[in-house]
Amino acid sequence: MSSKVRLSPCTSGISWALFVILAVSHLSRGAENCPVSTERLVQNQYPGCVCLQEFVGGLRSPVAMLQPDDGTGRFFIVEQIGVVRVADKYGRLRREPLLDLTRRVLTSDAAGDERGLLGMALHPRYKDNGYLYVYYTTEQGGTRRTVVSRLNVSDDENLKEQADPRYEKVLLEIEQPGNRNNGGQLLFGLDGFLYIFVGDGGGAGDTAGDRSSLLGKVLRIDVDGAGPERPYGIPTDNPFVSEVLWPDARREVFAFGLRNPWRCSLDPGVDEGAGTGRIFCGDVGESGYEEISIISKGRNHGWPDREGYTCQNTGNCAGDDVLPIDVYGRTEGRRAAVIGGVMYRGCGVPDVRGLYLYADYLGLMNKELFYLDEQPNGSWMNGTVCVLNNRECVTNLQPSVKTEDHFILGFGQDFSGEVYLLTTTSPVVSQRTGRIFKLVDPRSTACPVCGLSLAFLLSLAALVITMSSAV
């Protein structure tokens, strides 16, 4: 996948001119669907590895990162403590938050507390209506609940762009039996419906396989519809919508049998449509196995009868259960909990293009990410992507901190398909030790023309040749 061309630009003008001309020729070839930065001019000394470039710091346990489709290039960053921050395309944080729900969000300073503001999604027509949707834990009258609600970002030019909690519209509340396994992912599918990923709550009931409960499920609702019973609609093709066939099932249920789906993502697919719209999820295990699954409509993903590929309750495991596409054990080195990732369809790191990237919570301590590579027969081959340290990455892109000290909380992705790691050095959600790193190619940090446009390179070549002739 990588180029073997070796060029060493010198200080002489003609050498630089030749270098740039060859760069133009080289960069004009390569991947059909990527810009010119896909191919590199230097050999990759670290094939299958990535460098981390710090994008933004000073965050409180960042668990989600979204880019609105409004042409600004900025990002909305969800902090678990209950705040949504705004960063511009250069990683500069706006002082005022987009949303502050800290008075409503239930969390604590206990290390590893899983509660808080856990997910956010933007309406497919966010640019027009300003609707955003959040998933958070709260406590009302001594009862712990998960809340899914809608807020509206003001478009008043006289006001700072913010979502006012006073005008929150609660769509769904789910009573939680415990303090963990909250899930929390929200995303809109290509069908325009909102998918809600709910953990089993960590209680003793193990209701993930019970279709009359919303715990341990993937839910699908129509936020643009509403009925007499609910402030949202039920898609007519939801799998358990028939009261005749499924009298006890909740109509919102899309898939079931999940323990703690932590970070799920939509596959943007490739130009010919392969893979488009698939939903990948990391599902955190209880004690033995961590899973990556592709969510299947109407199907049982196994929990609590299965963990990984293993049937824990003999006789209860159905032959049509959906098995994970990958499983790993916590005994395999320093492993703690799976962090669901993203399908990399970007161009900046060609060695991992077309791979599903994910991680373990302790992945950076092991200097590794994981990948899954889909095979022609539909199976998935797993492997690791090494994360290089400061000494192995070029100075101008070195992180200012040791990345090995960071816990991985999630992944982010921009509209160009490039990938970001959401991390923190403290398991306490109120600590401002969270950082977001961008995955970059080791070669791009060393190549002075990588990522530059063809027009710029041609102009640079002409300028250098002119200057050389004048000497």
Coordinates of C-alpha atoms in Angstrom, one line a residue:
M1 CA 0.0 0.0 0.0
S2 CA 2.9 2.3 0.5
S3 CA 5.3 3.9 -2.0
K4 CA 8.9 2.9 -2.1
V5 CA 10.2 6.1 -3.7
R6 CA 13.0 7.7 -1.6
L7 CA 13.8 11.4 -2.2
S8 CA 16.0 13.6 -0.2
P9 CA 15.4 17.3 -1.0
C10 CA 18.6 19.3 -0.8
T11 CA 19.1 23.0 -0.2
S12 CA 19.8 23.8 -3.8
G13 CA 17.0 25.2 -5.8
I14 CA 17.2 22.8 -8.7
S15 CA 17.0 19.8 -6.3
W16 CA 13.9 21.3 -4.7
A17 CA 12.4 21.9 -8.1
L18 CA 13.1 18.4 -9.2
F19 CA 11.7 17.1 -5.9
V20 CA 8.5 19.1 -6.3
I21 CA 8.0 18.1 -10.0
L22 CA 8.4 14.4 -9.0
A23 CA 6.1 15.0 -6.2
V24 CA 3.4 16.3 -8.5
S25 CA 3.9 13.4 -10.8
H26 CA 3.8 10.9 -8.0
L27 CA 0.9 12.4 -6.1
S28 CA -1.2 12.6 -9.3
R29 CA -1.3 8.8 -9.3
G30 CA -2.7 6.5 -6.6
A31 CA -6.0 5.9 -5.0
E32 CA -8.9 7.0 -7.2
N33 CA -11.1 8.2 -4.3
C34 CA -8.5 10.0 -2.2
P35 CA -6.9 13.4 -2.6
V36 CA -3.2 13.7 -3.5
S37 CA -2.0 13.1 0.1
T38 CA -2.9 9.4 -0.2
E39 CA 0.5 8.4 -1.6
R40 CA 3.7 9.3 0.2
L41 CA 7.2 10.2 -1.1
V42 CA 9.1 8.4 1.6
Q43 CA 9.2 4.7 2.5
N44 CA 7.2 3.9 5.6
Q45 CA 9.7 2.8 8.2
Y46 CA 6.8 1.8 10.5
P47 CA 4.3 -0.1 8.3
G48 CA 1.0 -0.6 10.1
C49 CA 1.8 2.1 12.7
V50 CA 0.4 5.5 13.4
C51 CA 1.5 8.7 15.1
L52 CA -0.7 10.8 17.3
Q53 CA -1.0 14.5 16.8
E54 CA -2.6 16.4 19.7
F55 CA -5.7 18.3 18.5
V56 CA -7.1 19.7 21.7
G57 CA -6.6 19.4 25.5
G58 CA -8.0 20.6 28.8
L59 CA -11.2 18.5 28.5
R60 CA -13.1 16.6 31.2
S61 CA -13.5 13.0 30.0
P62 CA -14.4 13.5 26.4
V63 CA -16.7 10.7 25.3
A64 CA -18.0 11.8 21.9
M65 CA -16.9 14.2 19.1
L66 CA -19.1 15.3 16.2
Q67 CA -18.6 17.6 13.3
P68 CA -21.7 19.5 12.2
D69 CA -22.3 19.7 8.5
D70 CA -22.3 23.5 8.3
G71 CA -19.1 24.2 6.4
T72 CA -17.2 25.6 9.5
G73 CA -15.0 22.6 10.1
R74 CA -15.6 22.9 13.8
F75 CA -16.3 20.1 16.3
F76 CA -18.7 19.5 19.1
I77 CA -17.1 17.7 22.0
V78 CA -19.1 15.9 24.7
E79 CA -17.6 15.9 28.2
Q80 CA -19.0 13.2 30.5
I81 CA -19.5 15.7 33.3
G82 CA -22.4 17.2 31.3
V83 CA -21.0 19.9 29.0
V84 CA -20.7 20.1 25.2
R85 CA -17.7 22.2 24.1
V86 CA -17.0 23.8 20.7
A87 CA -13.5 23.6 19.1
D88 CA -12.7 25.2 15.8
K89 CA -10.9 23.2 13.0
Y90 CA -7.6 24.1 14.6
G91 CA -8.5 22.7 18.0
R92 CA -9.1 26.0 19.7
L93 CA -11.8 25.8 22.3
R94 CA -14.5 28.4 22.5
R95 CA -14.9 29.8 25.9
E96 CA -18.7 29.4 26.1
P97 CA -20.1 25.9 25.9
L98 CA -22.6 24.8 23.4
L99 CA -24.6 23.1 26.1
D100 CA -24.3 22.8 29.9
L101 CA -26.4 20.1 31.6
T102 CA -24.3 19.7 34.7
R103 CA -27.2 20.6 37.0
R104 CA -29.2 17.7 35.5
V105 CA -26.6 15.1 34.8
L106 CA -25.9 12.4 37.5
T107 CA -22.2 11.5 37.9
S108 CA -19.6 11.6 40.6
D109 CA -15.9 11.9 41.2
A110 CA -15.6 8.2 42.0
A111 CA -12.9 6.8 39.8
G112 CA -14.4 5.0 36.8
D113 CA -18.0 6.3 37.3
E114 CA -19.8 5.3 34.1
R115 CA -22.7 7.7 34.5
G116 CA -22.9 11.2 33.0
L117 CA -23.6 12.8 29.6
L118 CA -22.7 9.8 27.4
G119 CA -23.8 10.6 23.9
M120 CA -25.0 13.2 21.4
A121 CA -26.3 13.1 17.8
L122 CA -27.1 15.9 15.4
H123 CA -30.3 15.9 13.4
P124 CA -29.7 15.1 9.7
R125 CA -31.1 18.6 9.0
Y126 CA -29.2 20.2 11.9
K127 CA -28.0 23.0 9.6
D128 CA -31.7 24.0 9.1
N129 CA -33.3 23.2 12.4
G130 CA -30.5 23.3 15.0
Y131 CA -31.8 20.1 16.7
L132 CA -29.4 18.1 18.8
Y133 CA -30.1 15.0 20.8
V134 CA -28.4 13.9 24.1
Y135 CA -28.3 10.8 26.2
Y136 CA -27.5 11.2 29.9
T137 CA -28.1 9.8 33.4
T138 CA -30.0 11.6 36.0
E139 CA -31.8 11.1 39.3
Q140 CA -35.4 12.1 40.0
G141 CA -37.1 11.5 43.3
G142 CA -34.4 9.0 44.3
T143 CA -34.9 7.0 41.0
R144 CA -32.0 6.8 38.6
R145 CA -32.9 7.2 35.0
T146 CA -31.5 7.5 31.5
V147 CA -32.9 10.4 29.6
V148 CA -32.9 10.9 25.8
S149 CA -33.9 14.4 24.9
R150 CA -33.9 17.1 22.2
L151 CA -32.5 20.6 22.5
N152 CA -32.5 23.4 20.0
V153 CA -29.4 25.5 19.3
S154 CA -30.3 29.2 18.9
D155 CA -29.8 30.8 15.6
D156 CA -30.4 34.3 16.9
E157 CA -27.5 36.4 15.6
N158 CA -27.7 38.5 18.8
L159 CA -27.1 35.5 21.0
K160 CA -24.0 33.3 21.4
E161 CA -24.8 30.0 19.7
Q162 CA -26.0 27.8 22.6
A163 CA -28.6 25.2 23.4
D164 CA -30.8 26.4 26.3
P165 CA -31.6 23.5 28.8
R166 CA -34.8 25.3 29.8
Y167 CA -36.3 24.3 26.4
E168 CA -35.3 20.7 26.6
K169 CA -37.8 18.2 25.2
V170 CA -37.6 14.8 26.8
L171 CA -38.3 12.0 24.4
L172 CA -37.6 8.9 26.4
E173 CA -36.8 8.0 30.0
I174 CA -35.5 4.6 31.1
E175 CA -35.3 3.6 34.7
Q176 CA -31.8 2.3 35.6
P177 CA -31.3 -0.6 38.1
G178 CA -27.6 0.2 38.8
N179 CA -24.8 2.6 38.4
R180 CA -23.0 1.0 35.5
N181 CA -23.5 -0.5 32.0
N182 CA -25.3 2.6 30.8
G183 CA -24.4 2.4 27.1
G184 CA -25.0 5.9 25.8
Q185 CA -24.4 6.0 22.0
L186 CA -26.8 8.0 19.8
L187 CA -26.6 8.1 16.0
F188 CA -28.8 8.7 13.0
G189 CA -28.9 5.9 10.5
L190 CA -29.0 6.4 6.7
D191 CA -32.8 5.9 7.1
G192 CA -33.1 9.1 9.1
F193 CA -34.1 7.3 12.3
L194 CA -32.4 7.8 15.7
Y195 CA -30.6 4.7 17.0
I196 CA -30.3 4.6 20.8
F197 CA -27.8 2.1 22.4
V198 CA -28.8 1.2 26.0
G199 CA -26.8 -0.9 28.4
D200 CA -28.4 -3.5 30.7
G201 CA -27.9 -1.2 33.7
G202 CA -25.7 -3.6 35.7
G203 CA -28.6 -5.0 37.7
A204 CA -29.3 -8.6 38.7
G205 CA -32.3 -8.9 36.4
D206 CA -30.3 -9.4 33.1
T207 CA -33.1 -8.1 31.0
A208 CA -31.1 -7.7 27.8
G209 CA -32.8 -10.7 26.3
D210 CA -36.3 -9.6 27.4
R211 CA -38.0 -7.7 24.6
S212 CA -40.5 -6.1 27.0
S213 CA -37.6 -4.1 28.6
L214 CA -35.6 -1.3 26.9
L215 CA -32.4 -2.3 28.8
G216 CA -29.6 -4.0 26.9
K217 CA -31.1 -3.0 23.5
V218 CA -30.6 -1.0 20.4
L219 CA -33.7 1.2 20.0
R220 CA -34.9 2.9 16.8
I221 CA -37.3 5.8 16.8
D222 CA -38.6 8.5 14.4
V223 CA -37.8 11.8 16.0
D224 CA -39.8 13.6 13.3
G225 CA -43.0 11.8 14.1
A226 CA -45.2 11.7 17.2
G227 CA -48.3 9.9 18.3
P228 CA -50.8 10.1 21.1
E229 CA -48.7 7.9 23.3
R230 CA -45.2 9.1 22.7
P231 CA -43.3 12.3 21.7
Y232 CA -41.7 10.3 18.8
G233 CA -42.8 7.8 16.2
I234 CA -42.2 4.1 15.8
P235 CA -40.8 3.2 12.3
T236 CA -43.3 0.8 10.7
D237 CA -40.6 -1.6 9.8
N238 CA -39.2 -2.0 13.3
P239 CA -38.9 -5.8 13.9
F240 CA -41.3 -6.1 16.9
V241 CA -43.9 -3.6 15.8
S242 CA -46.7 -6.2 15.4
E243 CA -48.8 -6.4 18.6
V244 CA -50.2 -9.7 17.3
L245 CA -46.9 -11.4 16.8
W246 CA -45.1 -9.7 19.7
P247 CA -47.7 -8.6 22.3
D248 CA -45.2 -8.0 25.1
A249 CA -42.4 -6.5 23.1
R250 CA -41.5 -2.8 23.2
R251 CA -42.1 -1.4 19.7
E252 CA -38.9 0.7 19.9
V253 CA -36.6 -2.4 20.0
F254 CA -34.4 -2.9 17.0
A255 CA -32.0 -5.4 18.3
F256 CA -31.4 -7.0 21.7
G257 CA -29.0 -9.1 23.8
L258 CA -26.4 -6.4 24.5
R259 CA -24.6 -5.9 27.8
N260 CA -22.9 -2.5 27.6
P261 CA -22.6 -1.2 24.0
W262 CA -19.8 1.4 24.4
R263 CA -19.3 3.4 21.3
C264 CA -21.0 2.4 18.1
S265 CA -20.6 3.9 14.6
L266 CA -22.1 3.9 11.2
D267 CA -20.0 2.7 8.3
P268 CA -20.0 5.4 5.6
G269 CA -19.2 2.7 3.0
V270 CA -17.2 2.9 -0.2
D271 CA -18.2 4.5 -3.5
E272 CA -19.6 1.3 -4.9
G273 CA -21.8 1.1 -1.8
A274 CA -20.2 -1.9 -0.1
G275 CA -20.7 -1.7 3.7
T276 CA -22.7 1.5 3.6
G277 CA -24.9 1.9 6.7
R278 CA -23.6 -1.0 8.8
I279 CA -23.6 -0.3 12.5
F280 CA -20.5 -1.5 14.4
C281 CA -20.6 -1.7 18.2
G282 CA -18.2 -2.5 21.0
D283 CA -19.9 -4.5 23.7
V284 CA -18.1 -4.6 27.1
G285 CA -18.1 -8.0 28.7
E286 CA -18.6 -9.0 32.3
S287 CA -15.5 -10.9 33.1
G288 CA -14.2 -12.9 30.2
Y289 CA -14.6 -11.4 26.7
E290 CA -14.8 -8.1 24.9
E291 CA -16.8 -8.1 21.7
I292 CA -17.2 -6.2 18.4
S293 CA -20.5 -6.8 16.7
I294 CA -22.4 -5.7 13.6
I295 CA -25.9 -4.9 14.7
S296 CA -28.5 -7.1 13.1
K297 CA -32.2 -6.0 12.9
G298 CA -34.5 -8.0 15.1
R299 CA -31.7 -10.4 16.2
N300 CA -30.5 -11.5 19.6
H301 CA -26.8 -10.6 20.2
G302 CA -26.5 -13.2 23.0
W303 CA -26.2 -11.5 26.4
P304 CA -26.8 -12.7 29.1
D305 CA -26.7 -16.3 27.8
R306 CA -23.5 -15.7 25.7
E307 CA -20.3 -13.8 26.4
G308 CA -18.1 -13.8 23.4
Y309 CA -18.5 -17.0 21.5
T310 CA -19.1 -18.9 24.7
C311 CA -22.6 -20.1 25.8
Q312 CA -22.8 -19.5 29.5
N313 CA -26.4 -20.9 30.0
T314 CA -26.6 -24.2 28.2
G315 CA -30.0 -24.7 26.7
N316 CA -30.7 -20.9 26.4
C317 CA -28.4 -20.2 23.5
A318 CA -30.3 -20.2 20.3
G319 CA -28.8 -21.3 17.0
D320 CA -29.7 -18.0 15.3
D321 CA -28.0 -15.8 17.9
V322 CA -25.8 -13.1 16.2
L323 CA -22.1 -13.9 17.1
P324 CA -19.6 -11.1 17.3
I325 CA -17.2 -10.5 14.4
D326 CA -14.3 -10.4 16.9
V327 CA -13.7 -11.3 20.5
Y328 CA -10.7 -10.8 22.8
G329 CA -10.1 -11.9 26.4
R330 CA -8.9 -9.7 29.2
T331 CA -6.2 -12.1 30.0
E332 CA -4.5 -11.3 26.7
G333 CA -2.1 -8.7 28.2
R334 CA -3.2 -5.5 29.9
R335 CA -6.8 -5.3 28.8
A336 CA -9.8 -3.8 30.6
A337 CA -12.8 -2.9 28.3
V338 CA -13.4 -2.7 24.6
I339 CA -13.9 0.8 23.0
G340 CA -15.9 0.5 19.9
G341 CA -14.3 2.4 17.0
V342 CA -14.9 3.4 13.4
M343 CA -14.4 2.2 9.9
Y344 CA -11.5 4.2 8.5
R345 CA -12.5 5.5 5.0
G346 CA -10.1 8.5 5.1
C347 CA -7.0 9.0 3.1
G348 CA -4.4 10.4 5.5
V349 CA -3.3 7.0 6.8
P350 CA -3.3 4.7 3.7
D351 CA -2.0 1.7 5.6
V352 CA -5.3 1.4 7.5
R353 CA -7.7 2.5 4.9
G354 CA -10.7 0.2 4.7
L355 CA -10.1 -1.3 8.2
Y356 CA -12.3 -1.1 11.2
L357 CA -10.2 0.5 14.0
Y358 CA -11.1 0.0 17.6
A359 CA -9.3 -0.2 21.0
D360 CA -9.1 -1.3 24.5
Y361 CA -9.4 1.2 27.4
L362 CA -5.8 0.5 28.2
G363 CA -4.7 0.5 24.6
L364 CA -2.3 3.4 24.7
M365 CA -0.5 1.9 27.7
N366 CA 0.2 -1.1 25.4
K367 CA 1.0 1.3 22.5
E368 CA -1.6 -0.4 20.3
L369 CA -4.9 -0.1 18.6
F370 CA -6.8 -3.0 17.1
Y371 CA -8.1 -3.5 13.6
L372 CA -10.5 -5.8 11.7
D373 CA -10.1 -6.4 8.0
E374 CA -13.1 -7.8 6.1
Q375 CA -12.2 -10.8 4.0
P376 CA -13.9 -11.8 0.6
N377 CA -15.7 -14.6 2.3
G378 CA -17.3 -12.2 4.9
S379 CA -15.1 -13.2 7.8
W380 CA -12.9 -10.7 9.6
M381 CA -9.2 -10.9 10.3
N382 CA -8.0 -9.1 13.4
G383 CA -4.6 -7.5 14.1
T384 CA -2.9 -4.6 15.9
V385 CA -1.9 -1.1 14.8
C386 CA 1.2 0.1 16.8
V387 CA 1.1 3.6 18.2
L388 CA 4.5 5.2 17.9
N389 CA 6.1 7.2 20.7
N390 CA 7.5 10.7 20.6
R391 CA 11.0 9.6 19.6
E392 CA 9.6 7.8 16.6
C393 CA 7.4 10.6 15.3
V394 CA 8.8 13.7 13.7
T395 CA 9.2 16.7 16.1
N396 CA 6.7 19.1 14.6
L397 CA 3.8 16.6 15.2
Q398 CA 5.0 15.2 18.5
P399 CA 2.3 15.2 21.3
S400 CA 3.3 17.5 24.2
V401 CA 2.6 14.6 26.6
K402 CA 3.3 10.9 26.9
T403 CA 0.4 9.2 25.2
E404 CA 1.2 6.0 27.0
D405 CA -0.4 7.6 30.2
H406 CA -3.8 8.0 28.6
F407 CA -6.9 5.9 28.8
I408 CA -9.0 5.7 25.6
L409 CA -12.6 6.7 26.0
G410 CA -13.8 6.8 22.4
F411 CA -13.2 7.6 18.7
G412 CA -14.1 10.6 16.6
Q413 CA -14.3 11.1 12.9
D414 CA -14.4 14.2 10.7
F415 CA -16.2 14.5 7.3
S416 CA -13.0 13.6 5.4
G417 CA -13.0 10.3 7.3
E418 CA -9.9 11.0 9.4
V419 CA -9.9 9.5 12.9
Y420 CA -9.4 11.0 16.4
L421 CA -8.8 9.3 19.8
L422 CA -10.6 10.7 22.8
T423 CA -8.6 10.1 25.9
T424 CA -7.9 11.1 29.5
T425 CA -5.2 10.5 32.1
S426 CA -7.6 10.5 35.0
P427 CA -10.7 8.2 35.6
V428 CA -12.3 11.0 37.5
V429 CA -14.7 12.9 35.2
S430 CA -14.2 16.3 36.7
Q431 CA -10.5 16.4 36.0
R432 CA -9.4 18.5 33.0
T433 CA -6.9 15.8 31.8
G434 CA -8.8 14.9 28.7
R435 CA -7.1 15.2 25.3
I436 CA -8.0 14.4 21.7
F437 CA -5.4 13.2 19.3
K438 CA -5.6 12.8 15.5
L439 CA -4.2 9.7 13.9
V440 CA -1.6 10.6 11.4
D441 CA 0.6 8.6 9.0
P442 CA 4.3 8.4 10.2
R443 CA 5.3 9.3 6.6
S444 CA 3.2 12.4 6.4
T445 CA 5.1 13.9 9.4
A446 CA 8.3 13.6 7.5
C447 CA 7.2 14.5 4.0
P448 CA 7.4 18.3 3.4
V449 CA 4.9 18.2 0.5
C450 CA 2.4 15.6 1.7
G451 CA -1.1 17.0 1.9
L452 CA -0.4 20.0 -0.4
S453 CA -2.6 20.5 -3.5
L454 CA -1.4 19.8 -7.0
A455 CA -2.0 23.5 -7.9
F456 CA 0.2 24.6 -5.0
L457 CA 3.0 22.2 -5.9
L458 CA 3.0 23.3 -9.5
S459 CA 3.2 26.9 -8.5
L460 CA 6.0 26.1 -6.1
A461 CA 7.9 24.2 -8.8
A462 CA 7.6 27.1 -11.2
L463 CA 8.7 29.6 -8.5
V464 CA 11.7 27.5 -7.5
I465 CA 12.9 27.0 -11.1
T466 CA 12.6 30.8 -11.7
M467 CA 14.6 31.6 -8.6
S468 CA 17.2 29.0 -9.5
S469 CA 17.6 30.4 -13.0
A470 CA 18.1 33.9 -11.6
V471 CA 21.0 32.8 -9.4

